[in-house]
Amino acid sequence: MRHLIDILDLSTEEIDELIVTAKDIIENPKKYSEACHGKKLATLFFEPSTRTRLSFEAAMYELGGNVISVSSAASSSASKGESVADTAKVVSCYADIIAMRHPKEGAPYVASMNASIPVINAGDGGHSHPTQTLADLLTICCEKGRLDNLTVGFCGDLKFGRTVHSLISAMSRYTNIKFVLVSPVELKVPSYVKKDIIQRKNIEYVQTTDLESVMPELDVLYMTRVQKERFFNEEDYLRLKDSYILTPEKLKNAKDDLIILHPLPRVNEIAVSIDDDPRACYFKQVYYAKIMRMSLILKCLGEER
Ligand code: CP
């Protein structure tokens, strides 16, 4: 049985295979339309989501399978005190695979230790969001044509941004990658990401608070939201929330073939006027995410065609 809790649970060869399957799904969707016939996905979301939950569900339907769902902690027996372990054991009796989002770091891991079916981490607190990372990798691969020889800029909340931590982890395994880390001092990447991943692998990186000064270097710009829900006091959130707002003016020195990504939801960190710029790829990223989740469900259920 195969779980996906952290992006490093997958080898680069397995990620390559997932990308190959994803590209085949894009080319030949009919070939996969009954691939999960008779199978059920349980989406257990104890924290709000639009994209991740709906794209998992759309992915399963497009594979010919079915979906059962918990869409909030309040609507489940978690609100009565049921443990993650018990929930995982119970849902294993109803479904063939679980996608779980939880505000507590490690909750999907606990679920995987107690479930008798595969568990996919759909985001756990400020820790990790491996399926967003797979979507990001597919987007970069399709839009840039490669996953190596890239300068990747991350901008915004790099401290609590689980999508940032997972993507740095994943990209650090490719060749000739440089990271440009742009954040307010208070929202720098955690030291475990800097020391255990970037520095341990001798990856070139710069840390700065100034986005415009590094803009000309970037092949990929990964914008992120300052996440209100991760702050302990509102004062800090209000002080930091508008630290970076990407506008057409700030892109004037960017490369013509830059791609701009954002895991979404966006609040105001990318001006709406950028949406029509050909370099804006964040809505394409949403499409690639559904395709990648189809590829992943097939892999976890062992039904690759
Ligand atoms: N990118 C992402 O995880 O979006 P949702 O929170 O809407 O699922």
PDB file of C-alpha atoms and ligand atoms in Angstrom:
ATOM      1  CA  MET A   1       0.000   0.000   0.000  1.00  0.00           C
ATOM      2  CA  ARG A   2       1.339   3.400  -0.966  1.00  0.00           C
ATOM      3  CA  HIS A   3       0.774   6.624   1.012  1.00  0.00           C
ATOM      4  CA  LEU A   4       1.950  10.128   0.082  1.00  0.00           C
ATOM      5  CA  ILE A   5       2.679  12.208   3.177  1.00  0.00           C
ATOM      6  CA  ASP A   6       5.746  14.190   2.113  1.00  0.00           C
ATOM      7  CA  ILE A   7       7.051  14.944  -1.375  1.00  0.00           C
ATOM      8  CA  LEU A   8      10.264  13.077  -0.461  1.00  0.00           C
ATOM      9  CA  ASP A   9       8.212   9.880  -0.160  1.00  0.00           C
ATOM     10  CA  LEU A  10       8.518   9.879  -3.968  1.00  0.00           C
ATOM     11  CA  SER A  11      11.814   9.345  -5.795  1.00  0.00           C
ATOM     12  CA  THR A  12      12.631  11.638  -8.724  1.00  0.00           C
ATOM     13  CA  GLU A  13      12.030   8.622 -10.999  1.00  0.00           C
ATOM     14  CA  GLU A  14       8.531   8.218  -9.544  1.00  0.00           C
ATOM     15  CA  ILE A  15       7.844  11.935 -10.013  1.00  0.00           C
ATOM     16  CA  ASP A  16       9.010  11.590 -13.625  1.00  0.00           C
ATOM     17  CA  GLU A  17       6.607   8.652 -14.071  1.00  0.00           C
ATOM     18  CA  LEU A  18       3.728  10.687 -12.607  1.00  0.00           C
ATOM     19  CA  ILE A  19       4.530  13.508 -15.047  1.00  0.00           C
ATOM     20  CA  VAL A  20       4.635  11.054 -17.982  1.00  0.00           C
ATOM     21  CA  THR A  21       1.230   9.647 -16.975  1.00  0.00           C
ATOM     22  CA  ALA A  22      -0.147  13.181 -16.484  1.00  0.00           C
ATOM     23  CA  LYS A  23       0.958  14.199 -19.973  1.00  0.00           C
ATOM     24  CA  ASP A  24      -0.649  11.053 -21.383  1.00  0.00           C
ATOM     25  CA  ILE A  25      -3.908  11.912 -19.569  1.00  0.00           C
ATOM     26  CA  ILE A  26      -3.802  15.361 -21.218  1.00  0.00           C
ATOM     27  CA  GLU A  27      -3.259  13.776 -24.652  1.00  0.00           C
ATOM     28  CA  ASN A  28      -5.625  10.794 -24.243  1.00  0.00           C
ATOM     29  CA  PRO A  29      -8.294  11.546 -21.616  1.00  0.00           C
ATOM     30  CA  LYS A  30     -10.690   8.855 -22.935  1.00  0.00           C
ATOM     31  CA  LYS A  31      -8.127   6.146 -22.229  1.00  0.00           C
ATOM     32  CA  TYR A  32      -8.478   6.897 -18.495  1.00  0.00           C
ATOM     33  CA  SER A  33     -12.199   7.613 -18.271  1.00  0.00           C
ATOM     34  CA  GLU A  34     -13.059   4.262 -16.636  1.00  0.00           C
ATOM     35  CA  ALA A  35      -9.694   3.546 -15.005  1.00  0.00           C
ATOM     36  CA  CYS A  36     -11.116   3.827 -11.469  1.00  0.00           C
ATOM     37  CA  HIS A  37     -14.562   2.394 -12.148  1.00  0.00           C
ATOM     38  CA  GLY A  38     -15.932   0.906  -8.911  1.00  0.00           C
ATOM     39  CA  LYS A  39     -13.408   2.718  -6.701  1.00  0.00           C
ATOM     40  CA  LYS A  40     -14.168   5.367  -4.074  1.00  0.00           C
ATOM     41  CA  LEU A  41     -12.104   8.340  -2.941  1.00  0.00           C
ATOM     42  CA  ALA A  42     -12.805   9.840   0.520  1.00  0.00           C
ATOM     43  CA  THR A  43     -11.849  13.503   0.787  1.00  0.00           C
ATOM     44  CA  LEU A  44     -11.466  14.338   4.490  1.00  0.00           C
ATOM     45  CA  PHE A  45     -10.943  18.091   4.796  1.00  0.00           C
ATOM     46  CA  PHE A  46     -10.730  19.469   8.337  1.00  0.00           C
ATOM     47  CA  GLU A  47      -9.474  22.845   7.064  1.00  0.00           C
ATOM     48  CA  PRO A  48     -10.998  25.039   4.310  1.00  0.00           C
ATOM     49  CA  SER A  49     -10.172  24.359   0.656  1.00  0.00           C
ATOM     50  CA  THR A  50     -11.536  25.090  -2.791  1.00  0.00           C
ATOM     51  CA  ARG A  51      -8.916  23.800  -5.235  1.00  0.00           C
ATOM     52  CA  THR A  52      -7.460  20.791  -3.508  1.00  0.00           C
ATOM     53  CA  ARG A  53     -10.725  19.162  -2.465  1.00  0.00           C
ATOM     54  CA  LEU A  54     -12.602  19.918  -5.681  1.00  0.00           C
ATOM     55  CA  SER A  55      -9.684  18.933  -7.915  1.00  0.00           C
ATOM     56  CA  PHE A  56      -9.270  15.600  -6.100  1.00  0.00           C
ATOM     57  CA  GLU A  57     -12.992  15.003  -6.518  1.00  0.00           C
ATOM     58  CA  ALA A  58     -13.011  16.096 -10.185  1.00  0.00           C
ATOM     59  CA  ALA A  59      -9.952  13.887 -10.769  1.00  0.00           C
ATOM     60  CA  MET A  60     -11.692  10.819  -9.347  1.00  0.00           C
ATOM     61  CA  TYR A  61     -14.880  11.473 -11.349  1.00  0.00           C
ATOM     62  CA  GLU A  62     -12.836  11.883 -14.554  1.00  0.00           C
ATOM     63  CA  LEU A  63     -11.274   8.479 -13.815  1.00  0.00           C
ATOM     64  CA  GLY A  64     -14.753   6.924 -13.612  1.00  0.00           C
ATOM     65  CA  GLY A  65     -14.681   6.560  -9.815  1.00  0.00           C
ATOM     66  CA  ASN A  66     -16.854   7.899  -7.022  1.00  0.00           C
ATOM     67  CA  VAL A  67     -16.303  10.271  -4.109  1.00  0.00           C
ATOM     68  CA  ILE A  68     -17.451  10.533  -0.488  1.00  0.00           C
ATOM     69  CA  SER A  69     -16.536  13.647   1.407  1.00  0.00           C
ATOM     70  CA  VAL A  70     -16.117  15.454   4.723  1.00  0.00           C
ATOM     71  CA  SER A  71     -15.775  19.128   3.863  1.00  0.00           C
ATOM     72  CA  SER A  72     -15.198  20.629   7.329  1.00  0.00           C
ATOM     73  CA  ALA A  73     -14.277  19.614  10.850  1.00  0.00           C
ATOM     74  CA  ALA A  74     -17.573  21.077  12.090  1.00  0.00           C
ATOM     75  CA  SER A  75     -19.630  18.723   9.918  1.00  0.00           C
ATOM     76  CA  SER A  76     -17.787  15.579  11.067  1.00  0.00           C
ATOM     77  CA  SER A  77     -17.434  13.675  14.328  1.00  0.00           C
ATOM     78  CA  ALA A  78     -14.052  15.391  14.822  1.00  0.00           C
ATOM     79  CA  SER A  79     -16.193  18.118  16.394  1.00  0.00           C
ATOM     80  CA  LYS A  80     -17.310  15.526  18.999  1.00  0.00           C
ATOM     81  CA  GLY A  81     -13.710  14.619  19.785  1.00  0.00           C
ATOM     82  CA  GLU A  82     -13.102  11.641  17.458  1.00  0.00           C
ATOM     83  CA  SER A  83      -9.385  11.076  16.879  1.00  0.00           C
ATOM     84  CA  VAL A  84      -7.674  11.126  13.480  1.00  0.00           C
ATOM     85  CA  ALA A  85      -6.646   7.491  14.065  1.00  0.00           C
ATOM     86  CA  ASP A  86     -10.248   6.341  14.640  1.00  0.00           C
ATOM     87  CA  THR A  87     -11.495   8.386  11.677  1.00  0.00           C
ATOM     88  CA  ALA A  88      -8.912   6.709   9.427  1.00  0.00           C
ATOM     89  CA  LYS A  89      -9.939   3.220  10.595  1.00  0.00           C
ATOM     90  CA  VAL A  90     -13.628   3.998  10.020  1.00  0.00           C
ATOM     91  CA  VAL A  91     -13.196   5.568   6.571  1.00  0.00           C
ATOM     92  CA  SER A  92     -11.062   2.567   5.496  1.00  0.00           C
ATOM     93  CA  CYS A  93     -14.325   0.573   5.656  1.00  0.00           C
ATOM     94  CA  TYR A  94     -16.024   2.934   3.183  1.00  0.00           C
ATOM     95  CA  ALA A  95     -13.435   3.955   0.588  1.00  0.00           C
ATOM     96  CA  ASP A  96     -10.402   2.750  -1.409  1.00  0.00           C
ATOM     97  CA  ILE A  97      -8.223   5.848  -0.932  1.00  0.00           C
ATOM     98  CA  ILE A  98      -8.198   8.924   1.345  1.00  0.00           C
ATOM     99  CA  ALA A  99      -7.102  12.503   0.630  1.00  0.00           C
ATOM    100  CA  MET A 100      -6.811  14.354   3.966  1.00  0.00           C
ATOM    101  CA  ARG A 101      -6.281  18.010   4.834  1.00  0.00           C
ATOM    102  CA  HIS A 102      -5.812  18.913   8.483  1.00  0.00           C
ATOM    103  CA  PRO A 103      -4.700  22.029  10.401  1.00  0.00           C
ATOM    104  CA  LYS A 104      -2.350  19.938  12.575  1.00  0.00           C
ATOM    105  CA  GLU A 105       1.063  19.024  11.187  1.00  0.00           C
ATOM    106  CA  GLY A 106       1.427  15.247  11.061  1.00  0.00           C
ATOM    107  CA  ALA A 107      -2.303  14.395  11.111  1.00  0.00           C
ATOM    108  CA  PRO A 108      -2.244  12.698   7.651  1.00  0.00           C
ATOM    109  CA  TYR A 109       0.780  10.670   8.827  1.00  0.00           C
ATOM    110  CA  VAL A 110      -1.219   9.478  11.856  1.00  0.00           C
ATOM    111  CA  ALA A 111      -4.073   8.615   9.481  1.00  0.00           C
ATOM    112  CA  SER A 112      -1.698   6.602   7.269  1.00  0.00           C
ATOM    113  CA  MET A 113      -0.494   4.600  10.278  1.00  0.00           C
ATOM    114  CA  ASN A 114      -4.066   3.613  11.101  1.00  0.00           C
ATOM    115  CA  ALA A 115      -5.775   3.293   7.708  1.00  0.00           C
ATOM    116  CA  SER A 116      -5.890   0.085   5.703  1.00  0.00           C
ATOM    117  CA  ILE A 117      -6.080   2.070   2.430  1.00  0.00           C
ATOM    118  CA  PRO A 118      -3.667   4.619   0.862  1.00  0.00           C
ATOM    119  CA  VAL A 119      -3.645   8.099   2.468  1.00  0.00           C
ATOM    120  CA  ILE A 120      -2.621  11.235   0.566  1.00  0.00           C
ATOM    121  CA  ASN A 121      -1.658  14.368   2.491  1.00  0.00           C
ATOM    122  CA  ALA A 122      -3.706  17.222   1.018  1.00  0.00           C
ATOM    123  CA  GLY A 123      -1.998  19.805   3.273  1.00  0.00           C
ATOM    124  CA  ASP A 124      -1.119  19.591   6.987  1.00  0.00           C
ATOM    125  CA  GLY A 125      -0.819  22.875   8.868  1.00  0.00           C
ATOM    126  CA  GLY A 126       2.330  24.819   7.962  1.00  0.00           C
ATOM    127  CA  HIS A 127       4.233  21.615   7.169  1.00  0.00           C
ATOM    128  CA  SER A 128       3.713  20.123   3.739  1.00  0.00           C
ATOM    129  CA  HIS A 129       1.444  20.038   0.681  1.00  0.00           C
ATOM    130  CA  PRO A 130       2.939  17.377  -1.595  1.00  0.00           C
ATOM    131  CA  THR A 131       0.147  17.232  -4.182  1.00  0.00           C
ATOM    132  CA  GLN A 132       0.403  20.998  -4.746  1.00  0.00           C
ATOM    133  CA  THR A 133       4.106  20.412  -5.311  1.00  0.00           C
ATOM    134  CA  LEU A 134       3.394  17.698  -7.873  1.00  0.00           C
ATOM    135  CA  ALA A 135       1.067  20.167  -9.606  1.00  0.00           C
ATOM    136  CA  ASP A 136       3.765  22.848  -9.484  1.00  0.00           C
ATOM    137  CA  LEU A 137       6.350  20.466 -10.955  1.00  0.00           C
ATOM    138  CA  LEU A 138       4.004  19.460 -13.795  1.00  0.00           C
ATOM    139  CA  THR A 139       3.299  23.143 -14.492  1.00  0.00           C
ATOM    140  CA  ILE A 140       6.997  24.045 -14.574  1.00  0.00           C
ATOM    141  CA  CYS A 141       7.814  20.997 -16.713  1.00  0.00           C
ATOM    142  CA  CYS A 142       5.048  21.734 -19.255  1.00  0.00           C
ATOM    143  CA  GLU A 143       5.524  25.520 -19.353  1.00  0.00           C
ATOM    144  CA  LYS A 144       9.347  25.702 -19.188  1.00  0.00           C
ATOM    145  CA  GLY A 145      10.088  22.333 -20.800  1.00  0.00           C
ATOM    146  CA  ARG A 146      12.497  21.317 -18.030  1.00  0.00           C
ATOM    147  CA  LEU A 147      12.924  20.907 -14.275  1.00  0.00           C
ATOM    148  CA  ASP A 148      16.654  21.653 -14.157  1.00  0.00           C
ATOM    149  CA  ASN A 149      18.806  24.724 -14.970  1.00  0.00           C
ATOM    150  CA  LEU A 150      16.291  27.101 -13.393  1.00  0.00           C
ATOM    151  CA  THR A 151      16.408  30.100 -11.071  1.00  0.00           C
ATOM    152  CA  VAL A 152      13.301  29.857  -8.936  1.00  0.00           C
ATOM    153  CA  GLY A 153      12.116  32.830  -6.871  1.00  0.00           C
ATOM    154  CA  PHE A 154       9.761  32.398  -3.915  1.00  0.00           C
ATOM    155  CA  CYS A 155       8.068  35.542  -2.638  1.00  0.00           C
ATOM    156  CA  GLY A 156       5.828  36.290   0.348  1.00  0.00           C
ATOM    157  CA  ASP A 157       5.235  34.118   3.388  1.00  0.00           C
ATOM    158  CA  LEU A 158       8.097  31.649   3.231  1.00  0.00           C
ATOM    159  CA  LYS A 159       7.816  30.793   6.930  1.00  0.00           C
ATOM    160  CA  PHE A 160       4.332  29.285   7.084  1.00  0.00           C
ATOM    161  CA  GLY A 161       3.981  28.550   3.350  1.00  0.00           C
ATOM    162  CA  ARG A 162       3.791  24.753   3.217  1.00  0.00           C
ATOM    163  CA  THR A 163       3.683  24.803  -0.591  1.00  0.00           C
ATOM    164  CA  VAL A 164       7.014  26.663  -0.562  1.00  0.00           C
ATOM    165  CA  HIS A 165       8.648  24.146   1.780  1.00  0.00           C
ATOM    166  CA  SER A 166       7.495  21.191  -0.333  1.00  0.00           C
ATOM    167  CA  LEU A 167       8.536  22.782  -3.649  1.00  0.00           C
ATOM    168  CA  ILE A 168      11.999  23.739  -2.336  1.00  0.00           C
ATOM    169  CA  SER A 169      12.379  20.155  -1.158  1.00  0.00           C
ATOM    170  CA  ALA A 170      11.368  18.764  -4.544  1.00  0.00           C
ATOM    171  CA  MET A 171      13.324  21.216  -6.736  1.00  0.00           C
ATOM    172  CA  SER A 172      16.481  20.702  -4.676  1.00  0.00           C
ATOM    173  CA  ARG A 173      16.816  17.255  -6.252  1.00  0.00           C
ATOM    174  CA  TYR A 174      17.211  18.643  -9.784  1.00  0.00           C
ATOM    175  CA  THR A 175      20.438  19.867 -11.409  1.00  0.00           C
ATOM    176  CA  ASN A 176      21.701  23.459 -11.451  1.00  0.00           C
ATOM    177  CA  ILE A 177      18.839  25.000  -9.475  1.00  0.00           C
ATOM    178  CA  LYS A 178      19.207  28.384  -7.791  1.00  0.00           C
ATOM    179  CA  PHE A 179      16.718  29.647  -5.201  1.00  0.00           C
ATOM    180  CA  VAL A 180      15.908  33.325  -4.641  1.00  0.00           C
ATOM    181  CA  LEU A 181      14.034  33.711  -1.335  1.00  0.00           C
ATOM    182  CA  VAL A 182      12.137  36.996  -1.056  1.00  0.00           C
ATOM    183  CA  SER A 183      10.270  37.701   2.185  1.00  0.00           C
ATOM    184  CA  PRO A 184       9.944  40.089   5.093  1.00  0.00           C
ATOM    185  CA  VAL A 185      12.521  39.264   7.800  1.00  0.00           C
ATOM    186  CA  GLU A 186       9.727  37.875  10.011  1.00  0.00           C
ATOM    187  CA  LEU A 187       8.570  35.438   7.310  1.00  0.00           C
ATOM    188  CA  LYS A 188      11.886  33.924   6.183  1.00  0.00           C
ATOM    189  CA  VAL A 189      12.040  30.188   5.361  1.00  0.00           C
ATOM    190  CA  PRO A 190      12.342  28.073   8.529  1.00  0.00           C
ATOM    191  CA  SER A 191      15.896  27.100   9.451  1.00  0.00           C
ATOM    192  CA  TYR A 192      15.158  23.392   8.859  1.00  0.00           C
ATOM    193  CA  VAL A 193      14.400  24.191   5.209  1.00  0.00           C
ATOM    194  CA  LYS A 194      17.483  26.399   4.819  1.00  0.00           C
ATOM    195  CA  LYS A 195      19.944  24.181   6.687  1.00  0.00           C
ATOM    196  CA  ASP A 196      18.639  20.657   6.082  1.00  0.00           C
ATOM    197  CA  ILE A 197      17.677  21.081   2.436  1.00  0.00           C
ATOM    198  CA  ILE A 198      19.266  24.095   0.735  1.00  0.00           C
ATOM    199  CA  GLN A 199      22.614  24.312   2.526  1.00  0.00           C
ATOM    200  CA  ARG A 200      23.052  20.557   3.000  1.00  0.00           C
ATOM    201  CA  LYS A 201      22.736  20.093  -0.756  1.00  0.00           C
ATOM    202  CA  ASN A 202      25.047  23.041  -1.511  1.00  0.00           C
ATOM    203  CA  ILE A 203      22.348  24.721  -3.576  1.00  0.00           C
ATOM    204  CA  GLU A 204      23.055  28.309  -4.574  1.00  0.00           C
ATOM    205  CA  TYR A 205      20.581  30.713  -2.955  1.00  0.00           C
ATOM    206  CA  VAL A 206      20.046  34.345  -2.029  1.00  0.00           C
ATOM    207  CA  GLN A 207      17.767  35.781   0.658  1.00  0.00           C
ATOM    208  CA  THR A 208      16.448  39.291   0.215  1.00  0.00           C
ATOM    209  CA  THR A 209      13.534  41.541   1.090  1.00  0.00           C
ATOM    210  CA  ASP A 210      13.649  43.301  -2.311  1.00  0.00           C
ATOM    211  CA  LEU A 211      11.721  41.592  -5.115  1.00  0.00           C
ATOM    212  CA  GLU A 212      12.448  44.103  -7.882  1.00  0.00           C
ATOM    213  CA  SER A 213      16.224  43.841  -7.522  1.00  0.00           C
ATOM    214  CA  VAL A 214      16.189  40.089  -8.233  1.00  0.00           C
ATOM    215  CA  MET A 215      13.396  40.063 -10.815  1.00  0.00           C
ATOM    216  CA  PRO A 216      15.695  40.004 -13.916  1.00  0.00           C
ATOM    217  CA  GLU A 217      17.309  36.717 -12.774  1.00  0.00           C
ATOM    218  CA  LEU A 218      14.155  34.668 -12.393  1.00  0.00           C
ATOM    219  CA  ASP A 219      12.888  31.855 -14.634  1.00  0.00           C
ATOM    220  CA  VAL A 220      10.036  31.029 -12.238  1.00  0.00           C
ATOM    221  CA  LEU A 221       8.388  33.384  -9.738  1.00  0.00           C
ATOM    222  CA  TYR A 222       6.329  31.588  -7.087  1.00  0.00           C
ATOM    223  CA  MET A 223       4.153  34.163  -5.314  1.00  0.00           C
ATOM    224  CA  THR A 224       2.423  33.287  -2.043  1.00  0.00           C
ATOM    225  CA  ARG A 225      -0.259  34.728   0.193  1.00  0.00           C
ATOM    226  CA  VAL A 226       0.500  35.957   3.706  1.00  0.00           C
ATOM    227  CA  GLN A 227      -1.735  33.479   5.535  1.00  0.00           C
ATOM    228  CA  LYS A 228      -3.913  35.110   8.166  1.00  0.00           C
ATOM    229  CA  GLU A 229      -4.861  31.728   9.636  1.00  0.00           C
ATOM    230  CA  ARG A 230      -1.242  30.941  10.612  1.00  0.00           C
ATOM    231  CA  PHE A 231      -0.646  34.119  12.680  1.00  0.00           C
ATOM    232  CA  PHE A 232      -0.975  34.159  16.452  1.00  0.00           C
ATOM    233  CA  ASN A 233      -1.814  37.865  16.585  1.00  0.00           C
ATOM    234  CA  GLU A 234      -3.698  40.075  14.129  1.00  0.00           C
ATOM    235  CA  GLU A 235      -1.335  43.013  14.569  1.00  0.00           C
ATOM    236  CA  ASP A 236       1.571  41.087  12.975  1.00  0.00           C
ATOM    237  CA  TYR A 237      -0.669  39.905  10.142  1.00  0.00           C
ATOM    238  CA  LEU A 238      -1.896  43.439   9.392  1.00  0.00           C
ATOM    239  CA  ARG A 239       1.681  44.760   9.414  1.00  0.00           C
ATOM    240  CA  LEU A 240       2.965  42.104   6.992  1.00  0.00           C
ATOM    241  CA  LYS A 241       0.016  41.273   4.741  1.00  0.00           C
ATOM    242  CA  ASP A 242       0.773  43.817   2.009  1.00  0.00           C
ATOM    243  CA  SER A 243       4.551  43.301   1.955  1.00  0.00           C
ATOM    244  CA  TYR A 244       4.577  42.248  -1.707  1.00  0.00           C
ATOM    245  CA  ILE A 245       2.034  43.134  -4.355  1.00  0.00           C
ATOM    246  CA  LEU A 246       3.092  42.121  -7.857  1.00  0.00           C
ATOM    247  CA  THR A 247       2.093  44.769 -10.422  1.00  0.00           C
ATOM    248  CA  PRO A 248       2.902  45.200 -14.153  1.00  0.00           C
ATOM    249  CA  GLU A 249       5.404  47.909 -13.134  1.00  0.00           C
ATOM    250  CA  LYS A 250       7.357  45.420 -11.009  1.00  0.00           C
ATOM    251  CA  LEU A 251       7.567  43.012 -13.964  1.00  0.00           C
ATOM    252  CA  LYS A 252       9.179  45.512 -16.335  1.00  0.00           C
ATOM    253  CA  ASN A 253      12.671  44.025 -15.865  1.00  0.00           C
ATOM    254  CA  ALA A 254      11.503  40.404 -15.807  1.00  0.00           C
ATOM    255  CA  LYS A 255      12.461  37.862 -18.474  1.00  0.00           C
ATOM    256  CA  ASP A 256      10.038  37.452 -21.383  1.00  0.00           C
ATOM    257  CA  ASP A 257       9.816  33.723 -20.667  1.00  0.00           C
ATOM    258  CA  LEU A 258       9.367  34.058 -16.899  1.00  0.00           C
ATOM    259  CA  ILE A 259       6.471  32.004 -15.551  1.00  0.00           C
ATOM    260  CA  ILE A 260       4.481  33.358 -12.601  1.00  0.00           C
ATOM    261  CA  LEU A 261       2.983  30.720 -10.323  1.00  0.00           C
ATOM    262  CA  HIS A 262       0.810  30.959  -7.200  1.00  0.00           C
ATOM    263  CA  PRO A 263      -0.796  28.023  -5.388  1.00  0.00           C
ATOM    264  CA  LEU A 264      -3.896  30.234  -4.843  1.00  0.00           C
ATOM    265  CA  PRO A 265      -6.067  31.474  -3.218  1.00  0.00           C
ATOM    266  CA  ARG A 266      -4.847  34.970  -4.067  1.00  0.00           C
ATOM    267  CA  VAL A 267      -5.804  37.888  -1.865  1.00  0.00           C
ATOM    268  CA  ASN A 268      -4.033  40.938  -3.316  1.00  0.00           C
ATOM    269  CA  GLU A 269      -0.438  39.802  -3.798  1.00  0.00           C
ATOM    270  CA  ILE A 270      -0.825  39.627  -7.598  1.00  0.00           C
ATOM    271  CA  ALA A 271      -2.669  42.519  -9.230  1.00  0.00           C
ATOM    272  CA  VAL A 272      -5.611  41.320 -11.342  1.00  0.00           C
ATOM    273  CA  SER A 273      -4.139  43.322 -14.250  1.00  0.00           C
ATOM    274  CA  ILE A 274      -1.367  40.696 -14.493  1.00  0.00           C
ATOM    275  CA  ASP A 275      -3.831  37.879 -15.231  1.00  0.00           C
ATOM    276  CA  ASP A 276      -3.755  38.592 -18.976  1.00  0.00           C
ATOM    277  CA  ASP A 277       0.059  38.692 -19.128  1.00  0.00           C
ATOM    278  CA  PRO A 278       1.222  35.551 -21.005  1.00  0.00           C
ATOM    279  CA  ARG A 279       3.677  34.920 -18.165  1.00  0.00           C
ATOM    280  CA  ALA A 280       0.840  34.473 -15.642  1.00  0.00           C
ATOM    281  CA  CYS A 281       0.456  30.687 -15.256  1.00  0.00           C
ATOM    282  CA  TYR A 282      -1.463  30.390 -11.984  1.00  0.00           C
ATOM    283  CA  PHE A 283      -4.776  29.425 -13.551  1.00  0.00           C
ATOM    284  CA  LYS A 284      -3.060  26.911 -15.853  1.00  0.00           C
ATOM    285  CA  GLN A 285      -1.507  25.559 -12.642  1.00  0.00           C
ATOM    286  CA  VAL A 286      -5.041  24.815 -11.371  1.00  0.00           C
ATOM    287  CA  TYR A 287      -5.708  22.703 -14.491  1.00  0.00           C
ATOM    288  CA  TYR A 288      -2.386  20.865 -14.185  1.00  0.00           C
ATOM    289  CA  ALA A 289      -3.192  20.154 -10.515  1.00  0.00           C
ATOM    290  CA  LYS A 290      -6.326  18.196 -11.422  1.00  0.00           C
ATOM    291  CA  ILE A 291      -4.434  16.199 -14.044  1.00  0.00           C
ATOM    292  CA  MET A 292      -1.589  15.458 -11.624  1.00  0.00           C
ATOM    293  CA  ARG A 293      -4.049  14.289  -8.961  1.00  0.00           C
ATOM    294  CA  MET A 294      -5.543  11.897 -11.549  1.00  0.00           C
ATOM    295  CA  SER A 295      -2.056  10.536 -12.187  1.00  0.00           C
ATOM    296  CA  LEU A 296      -1.414  10.188  -8.446  1.00  0.00           C
ATOM    297  CA  ILE A 297      -4.720   8.434  -7.708  1.00  0.00           C
ATOM    298  CA  LEU A 298      -3.883   5.922 -10.453  1.00  0.00           C
ATOM    299  CA  LYS A 299      -0.449   5.318  -8.970  1.00  0.00           C
ATOM    300  CA  CYS A 300      -1.721   4.935  -5.392  1.00  0.00           C
ATOM    301  CA  LEU A 301      -4.452   2.550  -6.486  1.00  0.00           C
ATOM    302  CA  GLY A 302      -1.979   0.630  -8.637  1.00  0.00           C
ATOM    303  CA  GLU A 303      -4.070   0.995 -11.740  1.00  0.00           C
ATOM    304  CA  GLU A 304      -1.693   2.790 -14.087  1.00  0.00           C
ATOM    305  CA  ARG A 305      -2.477   2.119 -17.712  1.00  0.00           C
TER     306      ARG A 305
HETATM  307  N1   CP B   1      -3.694  25.594  -3.406  1.00  0.00           N
HETATM  308  C1   CP B   1      -4.562  25.175  -2.470  1.00  0.00           C
HETATM  309  O1   CP B   1      -4.231  24.311  -1.639  1.00  0.00           O
HETATM  310  O2   CP B   1      -5.793  25.748  -2.522  1.00  0.00           O
HETATM  311  P1   CP B   1      -7.016  25.401  -1.554  1.00  0.00           P
HETATM  312  O3   CP B   1      -6.618  25.827  -0.165  1.00  0.00           O
HETATM  313  O4   CP B   1      -8.205  26.139  -2.092  1.00  0.00           O
HETATM  314  O5   CP B   1      -7.199  23.906  -1.602  1.00  0.00           O
END
